[in-house]
């Protein structure tokens, strides 16, 4: 079927190749859920709307910028370019959108050029049977315009569906026919005219400016996490430690005071104990379950922030998030929960009352041991405050890493379900084994915060810590006898990982110094992956028999 030469609009301007465009807003991830920029009442623009006298309503497009990325043509294969003679036509139309008059209609020169190109292409461009003819114009109905609108995901009833579709299914900053989100590899964004730049600076138009301030691929990852956490905004950064340190610097003023807990990631503790004091910031350190100690600190100091992991690392202690949030808010203090061990699927810290939730997305969110990232979710106001400092300090996530986070999250619910199940079953087996001295897992009744965990978690995570009945060398023998897990730092990936904290994280300290933090030589942290349960069980049991 050929396109009639009498058609006054563009033949198949929007095909699978020429529809790739950038229309993005660095504040997308900071806007309230359901308050994303939209175009009219739909998210699709058809070729029929470009017929003579049609166009697009100027009120909806006057403040938007539509661009093809500079490396657009390079992204297409030679064969694809030969089959897409209308790419130039689409570029002309895109240029007319950003530079045309307020009415949204193409300029006369652009329109003439487009029509000439259309007439030339009409006799050569084949049209597949899935193309419909509307009022004499072709339309493949494939163009998506507008940012994602999480308020429209109400038809997704589960976290599993949200991890797959949020930030993408209903439109995104990158407009393309592709199911997967493209990676926009650029360090800067250009403006065709100075007035366009001024309009952007004065917030009359939407665009990006510089790679450190935002990227369309990164925005999709942020919006996906926001939807999962029920947050107004999410900021994603280069690592979990980057997220933690920038958050602390942004929210605790010079000379201020914060409260944290004894059991936590060691590098976080080092930052709080050695770096923050240089700015006059002091800290009170309490046991995760010591609510009285928290209240005493709130009464004694002007506390800006209570920051804790829940579950903690490596003993998986749990904080009553609802209780401590109410207490802190009554004293004017903010609450930030590092939920890395819990994942957004097992625990909703914001719904429980926390102001912010932080994750090392390197772990369960990425889930494949192949990317570093960190994220902070919460209200637009607080996240914007952290984002402002982030833009100064850097720590920007590479768009390729953002893509890996997006990809990893699509299987998050499947991975976490398997890891929850395996870890709980293995925790019970380990607790009953004669060569295991003690097991730390919030899913066990023996755990000190088991009841709290049952109230605020839907699953207990994929990490189990336990003490082998023996000394340092006995524990080394057990670890070395394992065949499936890797001896490595980190956790939460598809592959099982095991480590001895006394060696992996605290080897620079003496045994006595390690014991101050509760780190015994026989402690093992086991992150269960997605391998078959029976295989993992057999491997752990044979390793225990080896000692």
PDB file of C-alpha atoms in Angstrom, residues 108-294:
ATOM      1  CA  UNK A 108       5.894  28.299   6.271  1.00  0.00           C
ATOM      2  CA  UNK A 109       9.447  27.462   5.253  1.00  0.00           C
ATOM      3  CA  UNK A 110       9.536  24.328   7.386  1.00  0.00           C
ATOM      4  CA  UNK A 111       6.082  23.303   6.195  1.00  0.00           C
ATOM      5  CA  UNK A 112       7.058  23.788   2.564  1.00  0.00           C
ATOM      6  CA  UNK A 113      10.207  21.753   3.010  1.00  0.00           C
ATOM      7  CA  UNK A 114       8.302  19.045   4.830  1.00  0.00           C
ATOM      8  CA  UNK A 115       5.623  18.858   2.132  1.00  0.00           C
ATOM      9  CA  UNK A 116       8.261  18.713  -0.586  1.00  0.00           C
ATOM     10  CA  UNK A 117      10.035  15.898   1.192  1.00  0.00           C
ATOM     11  CA  UNK A 118       6.724  14.165   1.756  1.00  0.00           C
ATOM     12  CA  UNK A 119       5.823  14.331  -1.922  1.00  0.00           C
ATOM     13  CA  UNK A 120       9.213  12.892  -2.825  1.00  0.00           C
ATOM     14  CA  UNK A 121       8.922  10.080  -0.285  1.00  0.00           C
ATOM     15  CA  UNK A 122       5.282   9.246  -1.022  1.00  0.00           C
ATOM     16  CA  UNK A 123       6.090   7.098  -4.005  1.00  0.00           C
ATOM     17  CA  UNK A 124       8.990   5.260  -2.384  1.00  0.00           C
ATOM     18  CA  UNK A 125       8.161   4.667   1.261  1.00  0.00           C
ATOM     19  CA  UNK A 126       6.275   1.410   1.760  1.00  0.00           C
ATOM     20  CA  UNK A 127       3.552   1.397   4.372  1.00  0.00           C
ATOM     21  CA  UNK A 128       2.824  -1.763   6.325  1.00  0.00           C
ATOM     22  CA  UNK A 129      -0.700  -3.032   6.770  1.00  0.00           C
ATOM     23  CA  UNK A 130      -0.855  -1.832  10.375  1.00  0.00           C
ATOM     24  CA  UNK A 131      -0.862   1.812   9.274  1.00  0.00           C
ATOM     25  CA  UNK A 132      -4.290   3.373   9.315  1.00  0.00           C
ATOM     26  CA  UNK A 133      -5.550   6.191   7.121  1.00  0.00           C
ATOM     27  CA  UNK A 134      -7.321   9.016   8.914  1.00  0.00           C
ATOM     28  CA  UNK A 135      -8.794  11.851   6.852  1.00  0.00           C
ATOM     29  CA  UNK A 136      -6.330  11.141   4.076  1.00  0.00           C
ATOM     30  CA  UNK A 137      -3.305  11.027   6.395  1.00  0.00           C
ATOM     31  CA  UNK A 138      -1.257   8.080   7.617  1.00  0.00           C
ATOM     32  CA  UNK A 139      -0.847   7.353  11.316  1.00  0.00           C
ATOM     33  CA  UNK A 140       1.019   4.555  12.999  1.00  0.00           C
ATOM     34  CA  UNK A 141      -0.130   5.783  16.419  1.00  0.00           C
ATOM     35  CA  UNK A 142       3.269   5.273  17.955  1.00  0.00           C
ATOM     36  CA  UNK A 143       4.336   8.639  19.269  1.00  0.00           C
ATOM     37  CA  UNK A 144       4.295   9.199  23.009  1.00  0.00           C
ATOM     38  CA  UNK A 145       4.596  12.738  24.274  1.00  0.00           C
ATOM     39  CA  UNK A 146       4.765  13.892  27.841  1.00  0.00           C
ATOM     40  CA  UNK A 147       6.365  12.820  31.065  1.00  0.00           C
ATOM     41  CA  UNK A 148       5.206   9.766  32.962  1.00  0.00           C
ATOM     42  CA  UNK A 149       2.188  10.200  35.189  1.00  0.00           C
ATOM     43  CA  UNK A 150       2.299   7.899  38.183  1.00  0.00           C
ATOM     44  CA  UNK A 151      -1.236   8.879  39.165  1.00  0.00           C
ATOM     45  CA  UNK A 152      -2.370   6.862  36.139  1.00  0.00           C
ATOM     46  CA  UNK A 153      -0.862   3.620  37.423  1.00  0.00           C
ATOM     47  CA  UNK A 154      -3.805   2.867  39.694  1.00  0.00           C
ATOM     48  CA  UNK A 155      -4.627  -0.114  37.478  1.00  0.00           C
ATOM     49  CA  UNK A 156      -1.359  -1.674  38.696  1.00  0.00           C
ATOM     50  CA  UNK A 157      -2.409  -3.398  41.882  1.00  0.00           C
ATOM     51  CA  UNK A 158       0.925  -4.862  42.964  1.00  0.00           C
ATOM     52  CA  UNK A 159       4.512  -3.821  43.541  1.00  0.00           C
ATOM     53  CA  UNK A 160       5.552  -6.424  40.994  1.00  0.00           C
ATOM     54  CA  UNK A 161       3.675  -4.652  38.201  1.00  0.00           C
ATOM     55  CA  UNK A 162       4.950  -1.273  39.369  1.00  0.00           C
ATOM     56  CA  UNK A 163       8.587  -2.401  39.187  1.00  0.00           C
ATOM     57  CA  UNK A 164       8.037  -3.406  35.571  1.00  0.00           C
ATOM     58  CA  UNK A 165       5.993  -0.469  34.252  1.00  0.00           C
ATOM     59  CA  UNK A 166       6.321   2.615  36.484  1.00  0.00           C
ATOM     60  CA  UNK A 167       8.107   5.505  34.831  1.00  0.00           C
ATOM     61  CA  UNK A 168       7.804   3.929  31.386  1.00  0.00           C
ATOM     62  CA  UNK A 169       4.412   2.459  30.463  1.00  0.00           C
ATOM     63  CA  UNK A 170       2.479   5.725  30.296  1.00  0.00           C
ATOM     64  CA  UNK A 171       5.116   7.907  28.676  1.00  0.00           C
ATOM     65  CA  UNK A 172       8.555   9.116  29.624  1.00  0.00           C
ATOM     66  CA  UNK A 173      10.927  11.974  28.932  1.00  0.00           C
ATOM     67  CA  UNK A 174      12.389  10.010  26.019  1.00  0.00           C
ATOM     68  CA  UNK A 175       9.802   9.525  23.284  1.00  0.00           C
ATOM     69  CA  UNK A 176      10.304   6.285  21.393  1.00  0.00           C
ATOM     70  CA  UNK A 177       8.521   3.170  20.213  1.00  0.00           C
ATOM     71  CA  UNK A 178      10.991   0.988  22.110  1.00  0.00           C
ATOM     72  CA  UNK A 179       9.696  -1.060  25.037  1.00  0.00           C
ATOM     73  CA  UNK A 180      12.972  -0.580  26.869  1.00  0.00           C
ATOM     74  CA  UNK A 181      14.162   2.867  27.873  1.00  0.00           C
ATOM     75  CA  UNK A 182      16.988   4.136  25.622  1.00  0.00           C
ATOM     76  CA  UNK A 183      20.265   5.316  27.107  1.00  0.00           C
ATOM     77  CA  UNK A 184      20.927   9.004  26.418  1.00  0.00           C
ATOM     78  CA  UNK A 185      24.713   9.305  26.445  1.00  0.00           C
ATOM     79  CA  UNK A 186      25.412  13.003  26.569  1.00  0.00           C
ATOM     80  CA  UNK A 187      27.209  15.332  28.925  1.00  0.00           C
ATOM     81  CA  UNK A 188      25.361  18.491  27.882  1.00  0.00           C
ATOM     82  CA  UNK A 189      22.236  19.697  26.072  1.00  0.00           C
ATOM     83  CA  UNK A 190      22.232  22.463  23.483  1.00  0.00           C
ATOM     84  CA  UNK A 191      19.902  25.388  22.852  1.00  0.00           C
ATOM     85  CA  UNK A 192      19.277  26.544  19.280  1.00  0.00           C
ATOM     86  CA  UNK A 193      18.859  30.212  20.189  1.00  0.00           C
ATOM     87  CA  UNK A 194      19.779  32.324  23.186  1.00  0.00           C
ATOM     88  CA  UNK A 195      16.109  33.154  23.734  1.00  0.00           C
ATOM     89  CA  UNK A 196      15.440  29.440  24.110  1.00  0.00           C
ATOM     90  CA  UNK A 197      18.078  29.317  26.853  1.00  0.00           C
ATOM     91  CA  UNK A 198      16.573  32.362  28.563  1.00  0.00           C
ATOM     92  CA  UNK A 199      13.105  30.770  28.434  1.00  0.00           C
ATOM     93  CA  UNK A 200      14.554  27.675  30.080  1.00  0.00           C
ATOM     94  CA  UNK A 201      16.336  29.688  32.772  1.00  0.00           C
ATOM     95  CA  UNK A 202      13.138  31.599  33.525  1.00  0.00           C
ATOM     96  CA  UNK A 203      11.154  28.323  33.594  1.00  0.00           C
ATOM     97  CA  UNK A 204       8.978  29.111  30.578  1.00  0.00           C
ATOM     98  CA  UNK A 205      10.216  25.979  28.805  1.00  0.00           C
ATOM     99  CA  UNK A 206      11.441  22.552  29.819  1.00  0.00           C
ATOM    100  CA  UNK A 207      14.745  20.945  28.991  1.00  0.00           C
ATOM    101  CA  UNK A 208      17.977  19.709  30.469  1.00  0.00           C
ATOM    102  CA  UNK A 209      21.098  21.842  30.628  1.00  0.00           C
ATOM    103  CA  UNK A 210      24.068  19.804  31.831  1.00  0.00           C
ATOM    104  CA  UNK A 211      24.618  16.126  32.516  1.00  0.00           C
ATOM    105  CA  UNK A 212      25.342  16.636  36.196  1.00  0.00           C
ATOM    106  CA  UNK A 213      21.896  18.179  36.661  1.00  0.00           C
ATOM    107  CA  UNK A 214      19.922  15.375  35.087  1.00  0.00           C
ATOM    108  CA  UNK A 215      19.469  12.889  32.266  1.00  0.00           C
ATOM    109  CA  UNK A 216      16.312  11.458  30.631  1.00  0.00           C
ATOM    110  CA  UNK A 217      17.370   7.856  31.296  1.00  0.00           C
ATOM    111  CA  UNK A 218      18.103   8.648  34.923  1.00  0.00           C
ATOM    112  CA  UNK A 219      14.715  10.323  35.319  1.00  0.00           C
ATOM    113  CA  UNK A 220      12.987   7.056  34.367  1.00  0.00           C
ATOM    114  CA  UNK A 221      14.910   5.189  37.081  1.00  0.00           C
ATOM    115  CA  UNK A 222      14.004   7.864  39.630  1.00  0.00           C
ATOM    116  CA  UNK A 223      10.319   7.803  38.735  1.00  0.00           C
ATOM    117  CA  UNK A 224      10.209   4.007  38.916  1.00  0.00           C
ATOM    118  CA  UNK A 225      11.642   4.076  42.445  1.00  0.00           C
ATOM    119  CA  UNK A 226       9.282   6.903  43.472  1.00  0.00           C
ATOM    120  CA  UNK A 227       6.272   4.886  42.344  1.00  0.00           C
ATOM    121  CA  UNK A 228       7.469   1.852  44.279  1.00  0.00           C
ATOM    122  CA  UNK A 229       8.167   3.817  47.472  1.00  0.00           C
ATOM    123  CA  UNK A 230       5.054   5.998  47.211  1.00  0.00           C
ATOM    124  CA  UNK A 231       7.305   9.072  47.187  1.00  0.00           C
ATOM    125  CA  UNK A 232       6.826  12.485  45.632  1.00  0.00           C
ATOM    126  CA  UNK A 233      10.405  12.539  44.418  1.00  0.00           C
ATOM    127  CA  UNK A 234      13.538  10.423  44.157  1.00  0.00           C
ATOM    128  CA  UNK A 235      17.162  11.413  43.616  1.00  0.00           C
ATOM    129  CA  UNK A 236      19.521   8.776  42.292  1.00  0.00           C
ATOM    130  CA  UNK A 237      23.295   9.097  42.687  1.00  0.00           C
ATOM    131  CA  UNK A 238      26.541   7.319  41.958  1.00  0.00           C
ATOM    132  CA  UNK A 239      26.527   5.043  45.036  1.00  0.00           C
ATOM    133  CA  UNK A 240      24.780   4.326  48.301  1.00  0.00           C
ATOM    134  CA  UNK A 241      27.540   6.066  50.257  1.00  0.00           C
ATOM    135  CA  UNK A 242      27.198   9.099  48.007  1.00  0.00           C
ATOM    136  CA  UNK A 243      23.480   9.208  48.803  1.00  0.00           C
ATOM    137  CA  UNK A 244      24.141   8.883  52.549  1.00  0.00           C
ATOM    138  CA  UNK A 245      26.844  11.519  52.776  1.00  0.00           C
ATOM    139  CA  UNK A 246      25.090  14.102  50.597  1.00  0.00           C
ATOM    140  CA  UNK A 247      21.866  13.601  52.561  1.00  0.00           C
ATOM    141  CA  UNK A 248      23.655  14.128  55.890  1.00  0.00           C
ATOM    142  CA  UNK A 249      25.478  17.224  54.667  1.00  0.00           C
ATOM    143  CA  UNK A 250      22.306  18.703  53.227  1.00  0.00           C
ATOM    144  CA  UNK A 251      20.008  18.148  56.209  1.00  0.00           C
ATOM    145  CA  UNK A 252      22.236  18.574  59.272  1.00  0.00           C
ATOM    146  CA  UNK A 253      23.449  22.180  59.657  1.00  0.00           C
ATOM    147  CA  UNK A 254      26.949  23.135  60.779  1.00  0.00           C
ATOM    148  CA  UNK A 255      27.067  22.777  64.545  1.00  0.00           C
ATOM    149  CA  UNK A 256      23.984  20.560  64.464  1.00  0.00           C
ATOM    150  CA  UNK A 257      23.278  17.207  66.074  1.00  0.00           C
ATOM    151  CA  UNK A 258      22.043  13.865  64.752  1.00  0.00           C
ATOM    152  CA  UNK A 259      21.143  10.503  66.251  1.00  0.00           C
ATOM    153  CA  UNK A 260      22.172   7.191  64.714  1.00  0.00           C
ATOM    154  CA  UNK A 261      22.449   3.556  65.793  1.00  0.00           C
ATOM    155  CA  UNK A 262      25.287   1.294  66.879  1.00  0.00           C
ATOM    156  CA  UNK A 263      24.795  -1.361  64.238  1.00  0.00           C
ATOM    157  CA  UNK A 264      25.316   0.130  60.779  1.00  0.00           C
ATOM    158  CA  UNK A 265      27.500   0.042  57.698  1.00  0.00           C
ATOM    159  CA  UNK A 266      31.031   0.802  58.824  1.00  0.00           C
ATOM    160  CA  UNK A 267      31.781   3.496  56.214  1.00  0.00           C
ATOM    161  CA  UNK A 268      28.644   5.382  57.303  1.00  0.00           C
ATOM    162  CA  UNK A 269      29.868   5.247  60.902  1.00  0.00           C
ATOM    163  CA  UNK A 270      33.316   6.501  59.852  1.00  0.00           C
ATOM    164  CA  UNK A 271      31.780   9.466  58.032  1.00  0.00           C
ATOM    165  CA  UNK A 272      29.642  10.380  61.051  1.00  0.00           C
ATOM    166  CA  UNK A 273      32.505   9.939  63.536  1.00  0.00           C
ATOM    167  CA  UNK A 274      35.391  11.545  61.608  1.00  0.00           C
ATOM    168  CA  UNK A 275      34.113  13.852  58.850  1.00  0.00           C
ATOM    169  CA  UNK A 276      31.008  15.506  60.299  1.00  0.00           C
ATOM    170  CA  UNK A 277      32.809  16.671  63.487  1.00  0.00           C
ATOM    171  CA  UNK A 278      35.018  18.859  61.257  1.00  0.00           C
ATOM    172  CA  UNK A 279      31.852  20.890  60.615  1.00  0.00           C
ATOM    173  CA  UNK A 280      30.935  20.978  64.281  1.00  0.00           C
ATOM    174  CA  UNK A 281      28.281  18.284  63.839  1.00  0.00           C
ATOM    175  CA  UNK A 282      27.962  15.896  66.780  1.00  0.00           C
ATOM    176  CA  UNK A 283      26.100  12.611  67.075  1.00  0.00           C
ATOM    177  CA  UNK A 284      24.427  10.444  69.679  1.00  0.00           C
ATOM    178  CA  UNK A 285      24.722   6.713  69.004  1.00  0.00           C
ATOM    179  CA  UNK A 286      22.041   4.433  70.472  1.00  0.00           C
ATOM    180  CA  UNK A 287      21.010   0.797  70.283  1.00  0.00           C
ATOM    181  CA  UNK A 288      18.424   0.323  67.489  1.00  0.00           C
ATOM    182  CA  UNK A 289      15.779  -0.684  70.046  1.00  0.00           C
ATOM    183  CA  UNK A 290      16.612   2.057  72.569  1.00  0.00           C
ATOM    184  CA  UNK A 291      13.620   4.369  72.201  1.00  0.00           C
ATOM    185  CA  UNK A 292      14.278   5.867  75.638  1.00  0.00           C
ATOM    186  CA  UNK A 293      17.809   6.753  74.544  1.00  0.00           C
ATOM    187  CA  UNK A 294      16.395   8.435  71.442  1.00  0.00           C
TER     188      UNK A 294
END
